[in-house]
Amino acid sequence: MAMIQEQTLAVRSERVTMSSNDLAKFKTDKVCVFYGVKQALKDVRLDIFQNQVTALIGPSGCGKSTYLRCLNRMNDTITDCRVEGSFLLDGDDIYSKDMDPVHLRARVGMVFQKPNPFPKSIFENVSYGPRIHGLARDKHELETIVQTSLEKAGLWKEVNDRLHQPGTGLSGGQQQRLCIARAIAVQPEVILMDEPCSALDPIATARIEELIDELRQNYTIVIVTHSMQQAARVSQRTGFFHLGNLVETGATEQIFTNPVDQRTQDYITGRFG
Amino acid sequence: MIQLDVTLYPQEIDPAGKRDPQAISTADYQKLIRDALDDLFPDVTDRRERRELMALLSPGATDLLRAKVMADPSLIGQRVIIDVPFSDDLDQLAKGRIDAESETATRRVTDKQIEWFQRLEQRGLVRQAFNTTLFTAGDSRSPELAGIWGSLVGTFWTMLITMAIAFPLAIGAAIYLEEFAPKNRWTAMIEVNINNLAAVPSIVFGLLGLAVFLNFFGLPRSAPLVGGLVLALMTLPIIIIASRAALKAVPPSIREAALGVGASQVQTVFHHVVPLAMPGMLTGAILGMAHALGETAPLLMIGMVAFIVDIPGGPLDPATVMPVQIYLWADAPERAFVERSSAAIVILLGFLILMNLIAVMLRKRFERKW
Ligand SMILES: Nc1ncnc2c1ncn2[C@@H]1O[C@H](COP(=O)(O)OP(=O)(O)OP(=O)(O)O)[C@@H](O)[C@H]1O
Ligand SMILES: [Mg+2]
């Protein structure tokens, strides 16, 4: 009896230390991911802090996308993909049996490399998420959600007169912002972005970067990017991946000015990658 | 067509004068028609020649007259003028397909018949008309009385059964296999089997239908129900393969987008993937149906090749379908069936074009929605 009590106390104290551990939204540890027999991530340990932009950089094929997709269990859809390690979102294991991946993906939204609006109207694109999650009680509320989401994504002014035209008819940059609006509309806590600007021109990229900076007030953001400048501009923390290892993490400034590891140094100075 | 002036003698049709429908319908209309012909050709008296004379007309002439009288008994006692079709051989003569100058022995009309025909023509009693029985009648031994309607109705019932079974089953199977089924050895085997089934000769499906539906389940022979079942089995793999291809063609980015906003697997499939794949699936289904529409071989095995005069009233009545009807007519010895077959082929092609139009229209409609 006494022992059990001690144990529960121990568990509780662990919880307390975790949540008091300042503002860590995601805590991941010992992350290993395999595609069949091929190991894509090797013992990655990374914390992602609330209301910050965390940038993941590294050469192609080093596992950035793989890591990102673990955070909302998108890898579940790949049949021969196996994920190990612990992923704690606000202290809850997202790979535990009680965690519904559908619910998780509502909390952890995602924006993809290529803009992928549904081949439906702009309104339907944004309202789809809130509708399936029952976030709006009536049509009016739904319209409000759509409007505020588009406003936050900086797209409202450009599309408010053609909400019912197909989302695929927008320009690439507008489509990507539409996808961001679609992710925001579900009111997630974290937004994952996998090279969101790689298909866009510099002006559209600048708009999205501005947007990311604004979104940081309300959301936790993880962004994968190939552009060193972009990582430097938008992020507060940076993680450098290399061949499936997380080589170095730290404040963005420190990584770019004073990297500890030789490989990071080489990568950011453009010696490989 | 020949214009006949028939006198409806009351003593012949209704000697009792009661206008009893039973009596009217069993009266000897053949005699009335013979009398009318005799009036036209008073010089023909010989028994054999009179039979030849009667053979000018279609055997359906008596039915035509009977129907007319039954519809309006007040005609009894009067003289009526009705159009009666010629027999098929005279029809061919009129259309110039039988050469009047050729050897008597090599043609199916006698010299006398040709002479009579020419006399009728001189008197202006012969006229050409479009034979609408083609669209209203069932099959017949006489080409001029045979119609496509019976086999059309048979085709309709058969296609209805085929569609009702194959479409939901195939689309369901395609969605399950493509989106939900676990990838293991069992599903891999199903996949291989479906692909192989699509290449099985159609007559084998007919044999299967014969063995399973007729012999084992004891379903009625020649019935559209069985034909529809067999054709459904035959088209299933075709529709499944086309539908799976359509589902595969939906870009993965759409699935990711839906999953990314927290849609479940089922929601992703039914809200996004299936609507996008629908035009492709419909095209596959209609192509499968068009395939079934033109299929003859498997239906031969289950007795849909029978000579059926009655219009089928439902999926359990004996029936035949258009391609089988064409096959039967093309096989018939009477020359006038050549024209019937041609007309039926045109109608069949018309239906195929119609189906393709529907496919195109459905695609358009679904495409506009996005
Ligand atoms: N679905 C998959 N099946 C098998 N292997 C995969 C799959 N996805 C990724 N991989 C492998 O995992 C490794 C990491 O891939 P990942 O996509 O995470 O790289 P990345 O860092 O995002 O690269 P990039 O910068 O080019 O996007 C690569 O070697 C890749 O070949
Ligand atoms: Mg990537």
Coordinates of C-alpha atoms in Angstrom, one line a residue, chain B residues 46-256:
Chain B
D46 CA -57.0 -22.9 -109.2
R47 CA -56.4 -24.2 -105.6
R48 CA -52.7 -24.2 -105.9
E49 CA -52.6 -20.8 -107.5
R50 CA -54.8 -19.4 -104.8
R51 CA -52.4 -20.6 -102.2
E52 CA -49.6 -18.9 -104.0
L53 CA -51.7 -15.8 -104.1
M54 CA -52.2 -15.9 -100.4
A55 CA -48.5 -16.3 -99.9
L56 CA -48.1 -12.8 -101.3
L57 CA -49.1 -11.5 -97.9
S58 CA -47.5 -11.7 -94.6
P59 CA -49.0 -14.3 -92.3
G60 CA -49.5 -11.5 -89.9
A61 CA -52.2 -10.0 -92.1
T62 CA -54.9 -12.0 -90.3
D63 CA -53.7 -10.8 -86.9
L64 CA -53.7 -7.3 -88.1
L65 CA -57.3 -7.5 -89.3
R66 CA -58.4 -9.2 -86.1
A67 CA -56.8 -6.5 -84.0
K68 CA -58.5 -3.9 -86.0
V69 CA -62.0 -5.5 -85.6
M70 CA -61.4 -6.2 -81.9
A71 CA -60.6 -2.6 -81.3
D72 CA -63.7 -1.4 -83.1
P73 CA -66.5 -4.0 -83.4
S74 CA -68.8 -1.4 -85.1
L75 CA -66.7 -2.0 -88.2
I76 CA -68.4 -5.4 -88.7
G77 CA -70.6 -5.3 -91.8
Q78 CA -68.7 -2.5 -93.4
R79 CA -65.9 -2.4 -95.9
V80 CA -62.5 -1.3 -94.5
I81 CA -59.3 -0.5 -96.2
I82 CA -56.2 -1.7 -94.4
D83 CA -52.5 -1.8 -95.1
V84 CA -51.2 -5.3 -95.0
P85 CA -47.5 -6.0 -95.2
F86 CA -46.2 -8.2 -98.0
S87 CA -44.5 -11.4 -97.1
D88 CA -40.7 -11.1 -96.8
D89 CA -40.0 -12.5 -100.2
L90 CA -42.3 -10.1 -102.0
D91 CA -40.7 -7.4 -99.9
Q92 CA -37.3 -8.3 -101.2
L93 CA -38.8 -8.3 -104.7
A94 CA -40.2 -4.9 -104.3
K95 CA -36.9 -3.6 -103.1
G96 CA -35.2 -5.1 -106.1
R97 CA -33.2 -7.6 -104.1
I98 CA -34.8 -10.4 -106.0
D99 CA -34.2 -10.1 -109.7
A100 CA -37.4 -10.8 -111.6
E101 CA -35.4 -11.6 -114.7
S102 CA -33.4 -14.4 -113.1
E103 CA -34.0 -18.1 -113.4
T104 CA -37.3 -19.2 -111.9
A105 CA -35.7 -22.0 -109.9
T106 CA -33.1 -19.7 -108.3
R107 CA -35.5 -17.3 -106.8
R108 CA -38.0 -17.7 -104.0
V109 CA -40.9 -16.1 -105.8
T110 CA -42.8 -17.7 -108.7
D111 CA -43.5 -16.2 -112.1
K112 CA -47.1 -15.9 -111.2
Q113 CA -46.4 -14.0 -108.0
I114 CA -44.2 -11.6 -109.9
E115 CA -47.0 -11.0 -112.4
W116 CA -49.6 -10.4 -109.7
F117 CA -47.2 -8.1 -107.9
Q118 CA -46.8 -6.0 -111.1
R119 CA -50.6 -5.9 -111.6
L120 CA -51.0 -4.6 -108.1
E121 CA -48.3 -2.0 -108.7
Q122 CA -50.1 -0.8 -111.8
R123 CA -53.3 -0.4 -109.9
G124 CA -51.4 1.8 -107.4
L125 CA -52.1 -0.6 -104.5
V126 CA -48.5 -1.1 -103.5
R127 CA -46.8 1.5 -101.5
Q128 CA -43.6 1.6 -99.4
A129 CA -43.9 2.3 -95.7
F130 CA -41.6 2.2 -92.8
N131 CA -42.1 -1.0 -90.9
T132 CA -42.6 0.2 -87.3
T133 CA -43.1 -3.3 -86.0
L134 CA -39.3 -3.3 -85.8
F135 CA -39.6 -1.2 -82.7
T136 CA -42.8 -2.6 -81.3
A137 CA -42.7 -6.4 -81.8
G138 CA -40.8 -9.3 -80.3
D139 CA -39.0 -11.9 -82.4
S140 CA -40.9 -13.7 -85.2
R141 CA -40.2 -16.4 -87.8
S142 CA -41.4 -13.9 -90.4
P143 CA -38.9 -11.1 -90.9
E144 CA -41.6 -8.5 -91.7
L145 CA -43.2 -9.2 -88.3
A146 CA -40.0 -9.5 -86.3
G147 CA -39.1 -6.6 -84.0
I148 CA -36.3 -5.6 -81.7
W149 CA -38.5 -4.5 -78.9
G150 CA -38.5 -7.8 -77.1
S151 CA -34.7 -8.0 -77.0
L152 CA -34.5 -4.4 -76.1
V153 CA -36.6 -4.9 -73.1
G154 CA -34.6 -8.0 -72.3
T155 CA -31.4 -6.0 -72.6
F156 CA -32.9 -3.4 -70.3
W157 CA -33.6 -5.9 -67.6
T158 CA -30.3 -7.6 -68.0
M159 CA -28.3 -4.3 -67.9
L160 CA -30.3 -3.2 -64.9
I161 CA -29.4 -6.3 -63.0
T162 CA -25.8 -6.1 -64.1
M163 CA -25.5 -2.5 -63.1
A164 CA -27.3 -2.9 -59.8
I165 CA -24.9 -5.7 -58.8
A166 CA -21.6 -4.9 -60.5
F167 CA -21.4 -1.1 -59.9
P168 CA -21.7 -1.0 -56.1
L169 CA -19.8 -4.2 -55.6
A170 CA -17.0 -3.2 -57.8
I171 CA -16.6 0.3 -56.5
G172 CA -16.8 -0.9 -52.9
A173 CA -14.2 -3.6 -53.6
A174 CA -11.9 -1.1 -55.3
I175 CA -12.2 1.4 -52.5
Y176 CA -11.6 -1.3 -49.9
L177 CA -8.7 -2.8 -51.7
E178 CA -7.0 0.5 -52.5
E179 CA -7.6 2.4 -49.4
F180 CA -8.3 0.2 -46.4
A181 CA -7.1 -3.4 -47.0
P182 CA -4.0 -4.4 -45.2
K183 CA -1.2 -5.2 -47.6
N184 CA -0.5 -8.8 -46.9
R185 CA -0.3 -12.1 -48.9
W186 CA -4.0 -12.6 -48.8
T187 CA -4.9 -9.3 -50.4
A188 CA -2.0 -9.7 -52.9
M189 CA -3.6 -13.0 -53.9
I190 CA -7.0 -11.3 -54.4
E191 CA -5.4 -8.7 -56.5
V192 CA -3.7 -11.2 -58.8
N193 CA -7.0 -13.1 -59.1
I194 CA -8.9 -10.0 -60.1
N195 CA -6.4 -9.1 -62.7
N196 CA -6.6 -12.7 -64.1
L197 CA -10.4 -12.7 -64.0
A198 CA -10.4 -9.7 -66.3
A199 CA -8.7 -11.8 -68.9
V200 CA -10.9 -14.9 -68.7
P201 CA -12.9 -15.6 -71.9
S202 CA -16.4 -14.5 -71.4
I203 CA -17.9 -17.9 -72.4
V204 CA -16.3 -19.3 -69.2
F205 CA -18.5 -16.9 -67.2
G206 CA -21.4 -18.3 -69.1
L207 CA -20.4 -21.8 -68.1
L208 CA -20.1 -20.7 -64.5
G209 CA -23.5 -19.1 -64.6
L210 CA -24.9 -22.4 -66.1
A211 CA -23.3 -24.4 -63.3
V212 CA -24.0 -22.1 -60.4
F213 CA -27.1 -20.1 -61.1
L214 CA -29.1 -22.6 -63.2
N215 CA -28.0 -26.0 -61.9
F216 CA -27.2 -25.2 -58.3
F217 CA -29.6 -22.4 -57.4
G218 CA -32.2 -23.5 -59.9
L219 CA -32.9 -20.0 -61.2
P220 CA -35.0 -19.9 -64.4
R221 CA -33.4 -20.5 -67.7
S222 CA -33.2 -17.7 -70.3
A223 CA -34.0 -15.1 -67.6
P224 CA -32.5 -11.6 -67.6
L225 CA -31.8 -12.1 -63.9
V226 CA -29.3 -14.9 -64.6
G227 CA -27.9 -13.0 -67.6
G228 CA -27.5 -10.0 -65.5
L229 CA -25.7 -12.0 -62.8
V230 CA -23.3 -13.5 -65.3
L231 CA -22.6 -10.2 -67.0
A232 CA -22.1 -8.7 -63.6
L233 CA -19.5 -11.3 -62.7
M234 CA -17.8 -10.6 -66.1
T235 CA -17.7 -6.9 -65.7
L236 CA -16.7 -6.8 -62.0
P237 CA -13.0 -7.2 -62.6
I238 CA -13.0 -4.6 -65.4
I239 CA -14.7 -2.0 -63.2
I240 CA -12.6 -2.9 -60.2
I241 CA -9.4 -2.4 -62.1
A242 CA -10.5 0.8 -63.7
S243 CA -11.7 2.2 -60.3
R244 CA -8.5 1.3 -58.6
A245 CA -6.5 3.0 -61.3
A246 CA -8.7 6.1 -60.8
L247 CA -8.2 6.0 -57.0
K248 CA -4.4 5.5 -57.5
A249 CA -4.4 8.6 -59.7
V250 CA -5.6 10.9 -56.9
P251 CA -2.4 12.7 -55.9
P252 CA -1.0 11.7 -52.5
S253 CA -0.8 15.4 -51.6
I254 CA -4.6 15.5 -51.4
R255 CA -4.6 12.7 -48.9
E256 CA -1.8 14.3 -46.9

